[in-house]
Coordinates of C-alpha atoms in Angstrom, one line a residue:
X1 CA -14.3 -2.9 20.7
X2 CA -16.1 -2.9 17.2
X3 CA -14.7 -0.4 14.9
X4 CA -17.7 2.1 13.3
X5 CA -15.6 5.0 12.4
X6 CA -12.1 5.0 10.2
X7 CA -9.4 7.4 10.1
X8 CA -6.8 7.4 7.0
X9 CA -3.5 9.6 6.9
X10 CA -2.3 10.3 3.7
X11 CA -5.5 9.6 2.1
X12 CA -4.5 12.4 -1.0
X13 CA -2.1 9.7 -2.1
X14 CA -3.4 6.6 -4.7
X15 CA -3.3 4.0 -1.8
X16 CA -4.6 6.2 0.9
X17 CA -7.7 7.8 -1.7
X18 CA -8.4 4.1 -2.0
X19 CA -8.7 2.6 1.3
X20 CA -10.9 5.7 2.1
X21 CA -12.9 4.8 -0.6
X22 CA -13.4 1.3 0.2
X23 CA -13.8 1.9 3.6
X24 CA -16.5 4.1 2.7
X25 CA -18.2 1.7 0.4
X26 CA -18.0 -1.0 3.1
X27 CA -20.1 1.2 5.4
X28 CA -18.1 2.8 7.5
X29 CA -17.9 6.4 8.7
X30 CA -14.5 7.6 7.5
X31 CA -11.9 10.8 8.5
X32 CA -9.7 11.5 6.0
X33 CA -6.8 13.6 7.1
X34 CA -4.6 16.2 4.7
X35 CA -2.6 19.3 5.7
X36 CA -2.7 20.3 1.9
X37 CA -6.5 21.3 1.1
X38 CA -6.5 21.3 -2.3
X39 CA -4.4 17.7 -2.5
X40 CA -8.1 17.0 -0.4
X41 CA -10.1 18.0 -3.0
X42 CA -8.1 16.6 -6.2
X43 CA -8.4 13.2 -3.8
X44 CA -12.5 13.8 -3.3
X45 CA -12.5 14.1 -7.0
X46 CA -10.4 10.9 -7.4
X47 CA -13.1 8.8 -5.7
X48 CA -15.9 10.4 -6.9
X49 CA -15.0 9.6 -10.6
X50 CA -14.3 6.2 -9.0
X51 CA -18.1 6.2 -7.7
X52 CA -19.0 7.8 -10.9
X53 CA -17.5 4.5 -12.7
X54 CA -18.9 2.0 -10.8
X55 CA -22.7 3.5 -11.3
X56 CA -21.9 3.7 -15.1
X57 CA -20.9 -0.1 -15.8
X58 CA -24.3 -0.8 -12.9
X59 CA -21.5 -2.1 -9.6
X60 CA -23.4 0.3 -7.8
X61 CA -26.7 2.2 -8.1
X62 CA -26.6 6.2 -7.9
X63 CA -28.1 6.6 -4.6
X64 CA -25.7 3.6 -3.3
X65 CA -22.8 6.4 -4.9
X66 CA -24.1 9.2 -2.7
X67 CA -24.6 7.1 0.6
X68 CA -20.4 6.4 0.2
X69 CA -19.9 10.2 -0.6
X70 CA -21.8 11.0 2.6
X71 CA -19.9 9.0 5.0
X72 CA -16.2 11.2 4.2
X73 CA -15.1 12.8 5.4
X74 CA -12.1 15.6 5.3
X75 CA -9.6 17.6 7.5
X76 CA -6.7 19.3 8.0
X77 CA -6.0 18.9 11.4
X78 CA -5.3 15.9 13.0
X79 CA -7.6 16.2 16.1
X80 CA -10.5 15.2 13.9
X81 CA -9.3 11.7 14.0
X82 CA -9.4 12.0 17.9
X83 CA -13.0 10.0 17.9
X84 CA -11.9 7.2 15.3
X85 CA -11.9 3.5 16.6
X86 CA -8.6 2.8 13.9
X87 CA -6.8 5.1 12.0
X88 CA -4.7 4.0 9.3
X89 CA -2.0 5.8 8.3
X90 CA -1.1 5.7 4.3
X91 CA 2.0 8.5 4.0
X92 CA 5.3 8.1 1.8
X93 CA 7.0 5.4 2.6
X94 CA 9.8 7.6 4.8
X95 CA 10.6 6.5 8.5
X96 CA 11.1 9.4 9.7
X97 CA 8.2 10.8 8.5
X98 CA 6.0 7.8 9.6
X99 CA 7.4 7.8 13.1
X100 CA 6.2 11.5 13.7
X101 CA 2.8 10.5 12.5
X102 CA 2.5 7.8 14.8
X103 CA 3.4 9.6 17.5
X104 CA 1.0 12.8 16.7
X105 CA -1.4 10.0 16.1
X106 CA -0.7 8.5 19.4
X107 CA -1.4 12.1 20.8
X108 CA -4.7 13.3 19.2
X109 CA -6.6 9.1 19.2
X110 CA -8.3 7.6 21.5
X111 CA -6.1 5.7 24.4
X112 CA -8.2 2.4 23.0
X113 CA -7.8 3.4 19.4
X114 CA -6.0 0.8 17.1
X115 CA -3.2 2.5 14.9
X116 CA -2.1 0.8 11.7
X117 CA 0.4 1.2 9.0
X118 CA -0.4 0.4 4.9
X119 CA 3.3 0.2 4.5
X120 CA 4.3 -2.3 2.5
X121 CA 8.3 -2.3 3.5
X122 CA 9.2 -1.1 7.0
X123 CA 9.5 -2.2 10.1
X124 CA 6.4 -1.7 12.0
X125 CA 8.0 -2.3 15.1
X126 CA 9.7 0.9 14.8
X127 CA 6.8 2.5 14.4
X128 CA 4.7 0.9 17.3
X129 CA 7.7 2.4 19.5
X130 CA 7.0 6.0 18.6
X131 CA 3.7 5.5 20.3
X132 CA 2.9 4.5 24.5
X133 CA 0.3 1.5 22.7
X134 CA 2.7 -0.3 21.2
X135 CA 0.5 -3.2 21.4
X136 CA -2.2 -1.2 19.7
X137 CA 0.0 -0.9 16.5
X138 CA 0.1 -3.4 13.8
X139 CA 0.3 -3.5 9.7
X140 CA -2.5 -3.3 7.2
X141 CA -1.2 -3.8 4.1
X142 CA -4.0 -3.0 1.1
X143 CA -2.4 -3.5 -2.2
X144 CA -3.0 -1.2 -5.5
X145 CA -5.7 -0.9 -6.3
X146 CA -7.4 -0.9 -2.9
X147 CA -11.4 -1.2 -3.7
X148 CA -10.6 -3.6 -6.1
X149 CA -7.4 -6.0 -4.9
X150 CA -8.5 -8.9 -3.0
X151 CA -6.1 -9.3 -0.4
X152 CA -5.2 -7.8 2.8
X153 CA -2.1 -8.6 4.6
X154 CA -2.3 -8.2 8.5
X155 CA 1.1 -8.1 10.0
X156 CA 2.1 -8.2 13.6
X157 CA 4.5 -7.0 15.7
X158 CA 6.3 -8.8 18.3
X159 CA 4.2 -6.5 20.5
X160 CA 0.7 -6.7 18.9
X161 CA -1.6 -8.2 21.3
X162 CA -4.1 -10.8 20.2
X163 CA -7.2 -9.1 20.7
X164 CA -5.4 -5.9 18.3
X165 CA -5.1 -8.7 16.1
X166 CA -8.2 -10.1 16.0
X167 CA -9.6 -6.5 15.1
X168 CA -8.0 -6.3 12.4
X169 CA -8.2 -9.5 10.9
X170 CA -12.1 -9.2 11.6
X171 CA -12.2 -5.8 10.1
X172 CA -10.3 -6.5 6.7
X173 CA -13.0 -9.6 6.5
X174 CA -15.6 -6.9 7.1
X175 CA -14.3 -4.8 3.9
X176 CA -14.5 -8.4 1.7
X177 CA -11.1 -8.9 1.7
X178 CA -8.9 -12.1 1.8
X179 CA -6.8 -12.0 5.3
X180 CA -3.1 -13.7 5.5
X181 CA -1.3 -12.8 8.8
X182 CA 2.5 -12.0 8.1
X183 CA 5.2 -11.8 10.7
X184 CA 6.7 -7.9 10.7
X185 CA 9.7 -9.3 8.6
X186 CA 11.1 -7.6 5.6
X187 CA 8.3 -8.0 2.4
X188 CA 6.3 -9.7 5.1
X189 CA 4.9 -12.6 3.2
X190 CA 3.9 -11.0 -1.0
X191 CA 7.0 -8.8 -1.4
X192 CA 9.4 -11.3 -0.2
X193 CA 8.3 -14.0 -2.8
X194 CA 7.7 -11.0 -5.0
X195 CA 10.6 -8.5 -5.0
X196 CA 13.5 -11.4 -5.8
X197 CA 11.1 -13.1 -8.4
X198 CA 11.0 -9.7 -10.6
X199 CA 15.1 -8.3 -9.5
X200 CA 16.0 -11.8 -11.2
X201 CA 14.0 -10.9 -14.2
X202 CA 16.1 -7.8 -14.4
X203 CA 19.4 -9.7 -13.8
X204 CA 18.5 -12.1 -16.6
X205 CA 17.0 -9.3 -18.8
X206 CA 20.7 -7.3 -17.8
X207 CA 23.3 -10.4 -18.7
X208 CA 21.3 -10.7 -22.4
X209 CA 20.0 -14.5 -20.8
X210 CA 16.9 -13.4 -22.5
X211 CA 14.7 -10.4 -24.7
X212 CA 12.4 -8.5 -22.4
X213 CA 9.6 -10.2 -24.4
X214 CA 10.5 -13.2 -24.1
X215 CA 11.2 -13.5 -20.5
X216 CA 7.2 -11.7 -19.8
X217 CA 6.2 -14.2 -22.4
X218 CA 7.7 -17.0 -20.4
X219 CA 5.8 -16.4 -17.6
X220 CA 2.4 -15.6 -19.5
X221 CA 2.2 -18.3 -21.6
X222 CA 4.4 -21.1 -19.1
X223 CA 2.6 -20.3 -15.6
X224 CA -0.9 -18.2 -16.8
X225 CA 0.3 -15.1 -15.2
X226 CA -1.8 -12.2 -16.6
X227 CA 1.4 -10.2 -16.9
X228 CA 5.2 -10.6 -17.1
X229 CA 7.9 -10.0 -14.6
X230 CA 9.3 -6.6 -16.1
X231 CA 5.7 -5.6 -17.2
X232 CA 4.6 -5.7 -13.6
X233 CA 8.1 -3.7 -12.7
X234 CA 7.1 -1.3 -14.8
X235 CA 3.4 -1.2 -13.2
X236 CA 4.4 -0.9 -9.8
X237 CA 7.4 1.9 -10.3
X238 CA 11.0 1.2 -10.8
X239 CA 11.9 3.4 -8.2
X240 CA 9.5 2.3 -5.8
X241 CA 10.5 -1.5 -6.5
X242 CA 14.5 -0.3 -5.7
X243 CA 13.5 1.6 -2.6
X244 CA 11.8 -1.9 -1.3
X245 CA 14.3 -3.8 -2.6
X246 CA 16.9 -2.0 -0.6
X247 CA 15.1 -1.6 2.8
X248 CA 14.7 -5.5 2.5
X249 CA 18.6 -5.5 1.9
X250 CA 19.3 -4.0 4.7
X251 CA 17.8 -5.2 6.8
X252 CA 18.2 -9.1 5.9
X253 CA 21.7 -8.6 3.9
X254 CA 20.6 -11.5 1.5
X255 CA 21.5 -11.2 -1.8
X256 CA 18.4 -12.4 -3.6
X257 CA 17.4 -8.9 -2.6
X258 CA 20.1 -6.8 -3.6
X259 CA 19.1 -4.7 -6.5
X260 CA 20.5 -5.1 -9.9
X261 CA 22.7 -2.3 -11.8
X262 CA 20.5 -2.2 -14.6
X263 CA 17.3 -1.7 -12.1
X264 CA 19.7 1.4 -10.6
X265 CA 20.5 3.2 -13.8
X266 CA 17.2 3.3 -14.8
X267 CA 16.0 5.0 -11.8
X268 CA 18.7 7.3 -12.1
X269 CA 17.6 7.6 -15.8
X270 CA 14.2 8.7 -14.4
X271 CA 13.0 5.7 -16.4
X272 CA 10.5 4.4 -13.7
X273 CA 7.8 2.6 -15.7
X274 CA 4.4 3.1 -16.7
X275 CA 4.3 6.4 -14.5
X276 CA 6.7 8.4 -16.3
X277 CA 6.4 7.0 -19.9
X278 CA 9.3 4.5 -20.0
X279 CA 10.6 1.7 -18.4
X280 CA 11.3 -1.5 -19.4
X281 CA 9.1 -0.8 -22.2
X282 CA 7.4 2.9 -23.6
X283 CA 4.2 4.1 -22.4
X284 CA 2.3 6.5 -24.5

């Protein structure tokens, strides 16, 4: 079945506004669902200063800008995703939360809709089983931001069929994006190399092995990374990098991902990075 029309759930959050926004600019006709209508709008404006940017530095002409625009858009009830061909959802990443979604999804789509997750931690498995398509359901992981990051990790369940598969895969190649196909495993294939690589950053950081400038610098200047291990903690969240860090925990119980002290009491500091102002370095 080739997919024409997109759902997104959760689209009023960063990832969500931006996968609606790419799907939009990829020419697709795209639903995206809120119960909060003014998190709606502030997310309409997101994207449209997005658009907005891209016709200033001449990515896109203005008309191209209002053809994207035209093809969102919004609600605030879940039966308007009822005629989508995929919806992805996008919410917190909370499995309780995610599991009712699914299965209101499951209620309101199509019975040969595809249903995918952008999560980039939990099992999708669980998900899949708060549905009756569990072979419908697989993983769609976009990473920050989503217009712009190349890749696209595709992850299936030991229940994803091949032909829910091959949608996917064919429609992440359709939005220009660079397809790897993970195994639903914790991290699947980017935040398992990922999450230990920056916790041992903080462990050396934390036993005084290093200065926090010199262990970014170490990785700039030794392997032509554009940015250090603690300056990319602090991009992605501190918080957000324990809460991965300690779904991945346990469920493996390996130690590589079992989260550092220091990476704790920053959290609990409320020093999370880049977002609040401070982290392993001051934002201002």
């Amino acid at each position: 079945m080739p997919i024409k029309k997109v759902g997104v759930v959760g689209f009023t959050g960063v990832m969500g506004a931006g996968i609606v926004q790419l799907c939009a600019q990829s020419g697709y006709a795209v639903v995206g669902f809120s119960r909060s209508p003014e998190r709606m709008k502030k997310a309409m404006a997101t994207i449209e200063k997005h658009l907005s940017r891209l016709v200033e530095k001449e990515k896109i002409a203005a008309d191209e800008r209002q053809a994207v625009l035209a093809r969102i858009a919004t609600a605030d009830t879940m039966t308007a995703l009822g005629d989508c061909d995929l919806v992805i959802e996008s919410a917190v990443e909370n499995m309780e939360l995610k599991k009712s979604i699914f299965a209101e999804m499951d209620a309101v789509c199509r019975p040969d809709a595809i249903l995918a997750t952008n999560t980039s931690s939990l099992s999708i498995i669980d998900l899949a089983m708060a549905t009756r398509r569990p072979n419908q359901v697989l993983g769609l992981h976009f990473f920050n931001p989503a217009p712009l990051m190349p890749l696209l990790e595709v992850v299936r369940t030991i229940a994803t069929s091949d032909e829910t598969l091959a949608a996917g895969k064919a429609f992440g190649e359709s939005l220009g994006k660079t397809i790897i196909v993970a195994r639903d495993a914790p991290g699947y294939i980017v935040n398992t190399l990922l999450i230990p690589y920056l916790l041992n950053a903080i462990r050396m950081l934390d036993r005084g092995q290093a200065a926090r400038e010199d262990i970014d610098t170490a990785i700039k200047a030794g392997l032509n990374y554009p940015m250090g291990p603690l300056q990319v903690a602090d991009y992605i969240g501190l918080d957000a990098l324990l809460f991965i860090a300690n779904i991945m925990y346990e469920e493996s119980k390996e130690p590589q991902y079992a989260a550092p002290p220091l990476l704790k009491k920053m959290v609990t500091a409320g020093w999370l990075g880049r977002k609040s102002g401070k982290g392993f370095y001051e934002y201002r």
